[in-house]
Amino acid sequence: RDYKVTGVQTCALPIYWVMRLGLETATAPDIRGFLQRWAGSYYEDRLRNDWLLLLGTRQDWATFLAEWPRFRMNDDARVRCHGLHARLLTEGSLSPDEAAEAGRLWLAQRDAEDACAPLVEQLLTRQAIGADVVWQRVRLGAELNRPRAVAQAVAMLNPDWVEPFGQVMAQPGRYLDDKLTALRHRTKEMVTLALIRVAVGDPEEAAIHMERTRWRTQLTREEASWVWGVIGRVAAQRLMNEAPDWFARGQAADMHPDHLGWWARAGLRTGQWAHVAKAIAAMPAAQQAESVWTYWYARALLQLKAPDAQ
């Protein structure tokens, strides 16, 4: 039986690739014919995944909604975003939990894309999602050096801001040297973006910038904490002993989950259990529940209670 299953899957593979390469010009009956012929197989669901992405891009919501419930693996965040977008447009609204999920899915995408971004833009227009999610996307794009993602997010707030934010991405140090005040929200975010870009290249230089009075007094606690999170993450990845202390200059509650993970790792590497416990305690519930962090949190509490514990 195992041999036959393997043989069926192997036969389906070349046909799948032919269908996938010609998907944009294929007719719906041709696609459904493949799906029916290989019903229950891996390649059936993979082609449905590809088709759903195409249907979402084309905004063929009627066909999309008919096929979406049949997508068994349901392992593509872009398909999920298209599905939520389809429901938003056909039903008129999403629940607060679904709107929040859309934001999380978008923030998890590494670069500019055409699945989650249009959904978030619609939710932003309807005031079902806040501008803070867009600013987080801008910061993550800066941290990952994804200028297209930064531009896509900034354009949702104001297309006229795309060019100045692009200039800050390209020359962050120059922008910080020339800038003395950051009073408006947009300017604060530009300063935050510049500090993030500096931190990615040189965390020590970014830490020096952050000690300057103008940034200590003008950035919000949340903005400053995010920058310290980036400084700490880059330092932790470079095995710099300063990493835990740099993390601690910000507020854990205002940092990204990835920053908190690196804070805990930096604390483990340097044997500073208080840092480990603080970082893990601040993680979102789902992250904190991961077995690795459950284990190390228990170890940290044990060490803090009895330093000689094994």
CSV table of C-alpha atoms in Angstrom, one decimal:
chain,number,residue,atom,x,y,z
A,1,ARG,CA,0.0,0.0,0.0
A,2,ASP,CA,2.8,2.4,0.9
A,3,TYR,CA,4.4,1.7,-2.5
A,4,LYS,CA,1.2,2.6,-4.4
A,5,VAL,CA,0.7,5.8,-2.4
A,6,THR,CA,4.3,6.8,-3.2
A,7,GLY,CA,3.7,6.0,-6.9
A,8,VAL,CA,0.6,8.0,-7.1
A,9,GLN,CA,2.3,11.0,-5.5
A,10,THR,CA,5.2,10.7,-7.9
A,11,CYS,CA,2.9,10.6,-11.0
A,12,ALA,CA,1.1,13.7,-9.8
A,13,LEU,CA,4.3,15.7,-9.3
A,14,PRO,CA,5.1,16.5,-13.0
A,15,ILE,CA,1.4,17.1,-13.8
A,16,TYR,CA,1.2,19.5,-10.8
A,17,TRP,CA,4.1,21.5,-12.1
A,18,VAL,CA,2.6,21.7,-15.5
A,19,MET,CA,-0.6,23.0,-14.0
A,20,ARG,CA,1.1,25.4,-11.7
A,21,LEU,CA,3.2,26.9,-14.5
A,22,GLY,CA,0.1,27.4,-16.6
A,23,LEU,CA,-2.2,28.4,-13.8
A,24,GLU,CA,-2.7,32.0,-14.9
A,25,THR,CA,-4.1,31.0,-18.3
A,26,ALA,CA,-5.8,27.8,-17.1
A,27,THR,CA,-9.6,27.6,-17.1
A,28,ALA,CA,-11.5,26.8,-13.9
A,29,PRO,CA,-12.8,23.5,-15.3
A,30,ASP,CA,-9.1,22.5,-16.1
A,31,ILE,CA,-8.0,23.3,-12.6
A,32,ARG,CA,-11.0,21.6,-11.0
A,33,GLY,CA,-10.3,18.6,-13.2
A,34,PHE,CA,-6.8,18.2,-11.7
A,35,LEU,CA,-8.2,18.7,-8.2
A,36,GLN,CA,-10.8,16.0,-8.7
A,37,ARG,CA,-8.3,13.6,-10.3
A,38,TRP,CA,-5.9,13.9,-7.4
A,39,ALA,CA,-8.4,14.3,-4.7
A,40,GLY,CA,-7.0,13.6,-1.2
A,41,SER,CA,-3.4,14.0,-2.4
A,42,TYR,CA,-0.8,16.5,-1.3
A,43,TYR,CA,-0.6,18.0,-4.8
A,44,GLU,CA,-4.3,18.5,-4.9
A,45,ASP,CA,-4.1,20.8,-1.9
A,46,ARG,CA,-0.9,22.5,-3.0
A,47,LEU,CA,-2.5,23.4,-6.3
A,48,ARG,CA,-5.6,24.7,-4.5
A,49,ASN,CA,-3.2,26.8,-2.4
A,50,ASP,CA,-1.7,28.3,-5.6
A,51,TRP,CA,-5.1,28.9,-7.1
A,52,LEU,CA,-6.4,30.6,-4.0
A,53,LEU,CA,-3.5,33.0,-4.1
A,54,LEU,CA,-4.2,33.8,-7.7
A,55,LEU,CA,-7.9,34.2,-7.1
A,56,GLY,CA,-7.2,36.6,-4.2
A,57,THR,CA,-4.8,38.7,-6.4
A,58,ARG,CA,-7.5,38.9,-9.1
A,59,GLN,CA,-10.1,39.6,-6.4
A,60,ASP,CA,-12.4,36.9,-7.7
A,61,TRP,CA,-14.0,36.6,-4.3
A,62,ALA,CA,-16.9,34.4,-5.4
A,63,THR,CA,-14.7,31.6,-6.7
A,64,PHE,CA,-12.2,32.1,-3.8
A,65,LEU,CA,-14.9,31.7,-1.1
A,66,ALA,CA,-16.2,28.6,-2.8
A,67,GLU,CA,-12.7,27.0,-2.8
A,68,TRP,CA,-11.3,28.3,0.5
A,69,PRO,CA,-13.2,25.8,2.8
A,70,ARG,CA,-11.7,22.9,0.8
A,71,PHE,CA,-8.1,24.1,1.6
A,72,ARG,CA,-7.2,21.3,4.0
A,73,MET,CA,-3.6,22.3,5.1
A,74,ASN,CA,-4.6,25.9,5.6
A,75,ASP,CA,-0.9,26.7,6.1
A,76,ASP,CA,-0.5,29.9,4.1
A,77,ALA,CA,-0.9,33.2,5.9
A,78,ARG,CA,-1.4,35.0,2.5
A,79,VAL,CA,-4.5,32.8,1.8
A,80,ARG,CA,-5.8,33.6,5.2
A,81,CYS,CA,-5.4,37.3,4.5
A,82,HIS,CA,-7.2,36.9,1.2
A,83,GLY,CA,-10.0,35.0,3.0
A,84,LEU,CA,-10.4,37.7,5.6
A,85,HIS,CA,-10.4,40.4,2.8
A,86,ALA,CA,-13.1,38.5,0.9
A,87,ARG,CA,-15.3,38.3,4.0
A,88,LEU,CA,-14.7,42.0,4.8
A,89,LEU,CA,-15.9,43.0,1.3
A,90,THR,CA,-18.8,40.6,1.0
A,91,GLU,CA,-20.0,40.7,4.6
A,92,GLY,CA,-19.1,44.3,5.4
A,93,SER,CA,-17.0,43.9,8.5
A,94,LEU,CA,-14.7,41.7,10.5
A,95,SER,CA,-14.8,41.0,14.2
A,96,PRO,CA,-12.2,42.8,16.4
A,97,ASP,CA,-10.3,39.5,16.9
A,98,GLU,CA,-10.2,39.0,13.1
A,99,ALA,CA,-9.0,42.5,12.5
A,100,ALA,CA,-6.2,42.0,15.1
A,101,GLU,CA,-5.3,38.7,13.4
A,102,ALA,CA,-5.0,40.5,10.1
A,103,GLY,CA,-2.5,42.9,11.7
A,104,ARG,CA,-0.5,40.1,13.1
A,105,LEU,CA,-0.4,38.3,9.8
A,106,TRP,CA,0.8,41.4,8.0
A,107,LEU,CA,3.5,42.1,10.6
A,108,ALA,CA,4.8,38.6,10.2
A,109,GLN,CA,5.4,39.0,6.4
A,110,ARG,CA,9.1,39.8,5.7
A,111,ASP,CA,8.7,42.0,2.7
A,112,ALA,CA,6.1,44.0,0.7
A,113,GLU,CA,3.3,41.7,-0.6
A,114,ASP,CA,-0.1,41.9,-2.1
A,115,ALA,CA,-2.2,39.7,0.2
A,116,CYS,CA,-2.2,41.1,3.7
A,117,ALA,CA,-1.4,44.7,2.9
A,118,PRO,CA,-4.6,45.5,0.9
A,119,LEU,CA,-6.6,43.9,3.8
A,120,VAL,CA,-4.9,46.1,6.4
A,121,GLU,CA,-5.3,49.2,4.2
A,122,GLN,CA,-9.1,48.5,4.1
A,123,LEU,CA,-9.2,48.0,7.8
A,124,LEU,CA,-7.2,51.2,8.4
A,125,THR,CA,-9.6,53.1,6.2
A,126,ARG,CA,-12.6,51.7,8.2
A,127,GLN,CA,-10.8,52.5,11.5
A,128,ALA,CA,-11.0,48.9,12.4
A,129,ILE,CA,-7.2,48.8,12.9
A,130,GLY,CA,-5.0,51.6,14.3
A,131,ALA,CA,-2.1,53.4,12.7
A,132,ASP,CA,0.2,51.9,15.4
A,133,VAL,CA,0.1,48.6,13.5
A,134,VAL,CA,1.4,50.4,10.4
A,135,TRP,CA,4.2,52.1,12.3
A,136,GLN,CA,5.2,48.7,13.7
A,137,ARG,CA,5.4,47.5,10.1
A,138,VAL,CA,7.6,50.5,9.2
A,139,ARG,CA,10.0,49.7,12.1
A,140,LEU,CA,10.2,46.0,11.3
A,141,GLY,CA,10.9,46.8,7.7
A,142,ALA,CA,13.7,49.1,8.7
A,143,GLU,CA,15.1,46.5,11.1
A,144,LEU,CA,15.1,43.9,8.3
A,145,ASN,CA,16.3,46.4,5.7
A,146,ARG,CA,13.2,46.0,3.6
A,147,PRO,CA,12.7,49.4,1.9
A,148,ARG,CA,9.8,48.2,-0.2
A,149,ALA,CA,7.9,47.1,3.0
A,150,VAL,CA,8.6,50.4,4.6
A,151,ALA,CA,7.4,52.3,1.5
A,152,GLN,CA,4.3,50.2,1.3
A,153,ALA,CA,3.4,50.8,4.9
A,154,VAL,CA,4.1,54.5,4.9
A,155,ALA,CA,2.1,55.0,1.7
A,156,MET,CA,-1.0,53.8,3.6
A,157,LEU,CA,-0.7,56.7,6.0
A,158,ASN,CA,0.3,59.4,3.5
A,159,PRO,CA,1.9,58.8,0.0
A,160,ASP,CA,3.8,62.1,0.3
A,161,TRP,CA,5.8,60.6,3.2
A,162,VAL,CA,7.3,57.8,1.2
A,163,GLU,CA,10.2,59.8,-0.3
A,164,PRO,CA,11.4,61.4,3.0
A,165,PHE,CA,11.2,58.1,4.8
A,166,GLY,CA,13.2,56.5,2.0
A,167,GLN,CA,15.9,59.2,2.4
A,168,VAL,CA,16.1,58.4,6.2
A,169,MET,CA,16.4,54.7,5.3
A,170,ALA,CA,19.3,55.5,3.0
A,171,GLN,CA,21.2,57.9,5.3
A,172,PRO,CA,20.1,57.5,8.9
A,173,GLY,CA,23.2,58.9,10.5
A,174,ARG,CA,23.1,62.1,8.5
A,175,TYR,CA,19.4,62.5,9.4
A,176,LEU,CA,20.1,62.2,13.1
A,177,ASP,CA,23.0,64.6,13.0
A,178,ASP,CA,20.9,67.2,11.2
A,179,LYS,CA,17.8,66.7,13.4
A,180,LEU,CA,17.5,68.6,16.7
A,181,THR,CA,13.8,68.2,17.5
A,182,ALA,CA,11.1,65.6,17.1
A,183,LEU,CA,7.8,67.1,18.1
A,184,ARG,CA,5.3,65.7,15.6
A,185,HIS,CA,4.4,62.0,15.6
A,186,ARG,CA,5.6,61.5,12.1
A,187,THR,CA,9.0,63.1,12.9
A,188,LYS,CA,9.3,60.9,16.0
A,189,GLU,CA,8.8,57.8,13.8
A,190,MET,CA,11.4,59.1,11.3
A,191,VAL,CA,13.9,59.5,14.2
A,192,THR,CA,12.9,56.0,15.5
A,193,LEU,CA,13.5,54.5,12.0
A,194,ALA,CA,16.9,56.3,11.7
A,195,LEU,CA,18.0,55.0,15.1
A,196,ILE,CA,16.9,51.4,14.1
A,197,ARG,CA,18.9,51.6,10.9
A,198,VAL,CA,22.0,52.8,12.8
A,199,ALA,CA,21.5,50.1,15.4
A,200,VAL,CA,21.5,47.4,12.7
A,201,GLY,CA,24.9,48.5,11.5
A,202,ASP,CA,26.5,49.6,14.8
A,203,PRO,CA,24.6,49.0,18.1
A,204,GLU,CA,27.2,50.8,20.1
A,205,GLU,CA,26.8,54.0,18.0
A,206,ALA,CA,23.0,53.7,18.3
A,207,ALA,CA,23.4,53.5,22.1
A,208,ILE,CA,25.4,56.7,22.1
A,209,HIS,CA,22.7,58.4,20.1
A,210,MET,CA,20.1,57.2,22.5
A,211,GLU,CA,22.0,58.7,25.4
A,212,ARG,CA,21.7,62.2,23.9
A,213,THR,CA,19.3,64.4,25.7
A,214,ARG,CA,17.2,65.3,22.7
A,215,TRP,CA,16.2,61.7,22.1
A,216,ARG,CA,15.9,60.7,25.7
A,217,THR,CA,13.4,63.5,26.3
A,218,GLN,CA,11.6,63.7,22.9
A,219,LEU,CA,10.9,60.1,22.0
A,220,THR,CA,8.0,58.4,23.8
A,221,ARG,CA,8.7,55.5,26.1
A,222,GLU,CA,7.4,53.1,23.6
A,223,GLU,CA,9.5,54.4,20.7
A,224,ALA,CA,12.7,54.5,22.9
A,225,SER,CA,12.0,50.9,24.2
A,226,TRP,CA,11.7,49.6,20.6
A,227,VAL,CA,15.0,51.1,19.6
A,228,TRP,CA,16.7,49.7,22.7
A,229,GLY,CA,15.1,46.3,21.7
A,230,VAL,CA,16.8,46.5,18.3
A,231,ILE,CA,20.1,47.6,19.8
A,232,GLY,CA,20.0,44.7,22.3
A,233,ARG,CA,19.0,42.2,19.6
A,234,VAL,CA,21.9,43.1,17.3
A,235,ALA,CA,24.3,43.1,20.2
A,236,ALA,CA,23.0,39.7,21.4
A,237,GLN,CA,23.5,38.3,17.9
A,238,ARG,CA,27.1,39.6,17.9
A,239,LEU,CA,27.7,38.1,21.3
A,240,MET,CA,28.3,41.5,22.9
A,241,ASN,CA,28.3,41.4,26.7
A,242,GLU,CA,26.5,44.8,26.8
A,243,ALA,CA,23.4,43.3,25.3
A,244,PRO,CA,21.4,42.6,28.5
A,245,ASP,CA,22.0,46.0,29.9
A,246,TRP,CA,21.1,47.7,26.7
A,247,PHE,CA,17.8,45.7,26.6
A,248,ALA,CA,17.2,46.8,30.2
A,249,ARG,CA,17.2,50.5,29.3
A,250,GLY,CA,13.9,50.0,27.6
A,251,GLN,CA,10.6,48.7,28.8
A,252,ALA,CA,10.1,45.0,28.0
A,253,ALA,CA,6.3,45.5,27.6
A,254,ASP,CA,7.0,47.9,24.6
A,255,MET,CA,9.4,45.6,22.7
A,256,HIS,CA,8.7,43.2,19.9
A,257,PRO,CA,8.5,39.5,20.8
A,258,ASP,CA,11.7,38.8,18.7
A,259,HIS,CA,13.6,41.3,20.8
A,260,LEU,CA,12.4,39.6,24.0
A,261,GLY,CA,13.6,36.2,22.7
A,262,TRP,CA,17.1,37.7,22.1
A,263,TRP,CA,17.0,39.4,25.5
A,264,ALA,CA,16.4,36.0,27.2
A,265,ARG,CA,19.2,34.4,25.1
A,266,ALA,CA,21.6,37.2,26.0
A,267,GLY,CA,20.8,36.7,29.7
A,268,LEU,CA,21.4,33.0,29.3
A,269,ARG,CA,24.7,33.5,27.6
A,270,THR,CA,26.0,35.9,30.3
A,271,GLY,CA,24.5,34.0,33.2
A,272,GLN,CA,22.2,36.8,34.2
A,273,TRP,CA,19.1,35.0,35.3
A,274,ALA,CA,17.1,38.1,36.3
A,275,HIS,CA,17.3,39.3,32.7
A,276,VAL,CA,16.1,35.8,31.5
A,277,ALA,CA,13.1,35.9,33.8
A,278,LYS,CA,12.2,39.5,33.0
A,279,ALA,CA,12.3,38.9,29.2
A,280,ILE,CA,10.3,35.7,29.3
A,281,ALA,CA,7.7,37.1,31.7
A,282,ALA,CA,7.1,40.0,29.2
A,283,MET,CA,6.6,37.6,26.2
A,284,PRO,CA,3.1,37.2,24.7
A,285,ALA,CA,1.3,34.2,26.1
A,286,ALA,CA,1.7,32.1,23.0
A,287,GLN,CA,5.5,32.7,22.9
A,288,GLN,CA,5.9,32.2,26.6
A,289,ALA,CA,4.0,28.9,26.3
A,290,GLU,CA,6.7,27.5,23.9
A,291,SER,CA,8.5,24.6,25.6
A,292,VAL,CA,11.9,26.2,25.3
A,293,TRP,CA,10.8,29.4,27.2
A,294,THR,CA,8.7,27.4,29.7
A,295,TYR,CA,11.8,25.5,30.6
A,296,TRP,CA,14.1,28.4,30.8
A,297,TYR,CA,11.7,30.5,32.8
A,298,ALA,CA,11.4,27.8,35.4
A,299,ARG,CA,15.2,27.5,35.5
A,300,ALA,CA,15.5,31.3,35.9
A,301,LEU,CA,13.0,31.4,38.8
A,302,LEU,CA,14.8,28.5,40.4
A,303,GLN,CA,18.2,30.1,40.1
A,304,LEU,CA,16.9,33.4,41.4
A,305,LYS,CA,15.3,31.7,44.4
A,306,ALA,CA,18.4,29.6,45.2
A,307,PRO,CA,21.6,30.7,43.3
A,308,ASP,CA,23.3,27.4,44.0
A,309,ALA,CA,20.4,25.3,42.5
A,310,GLN,CA,21.2,22.8,39.8
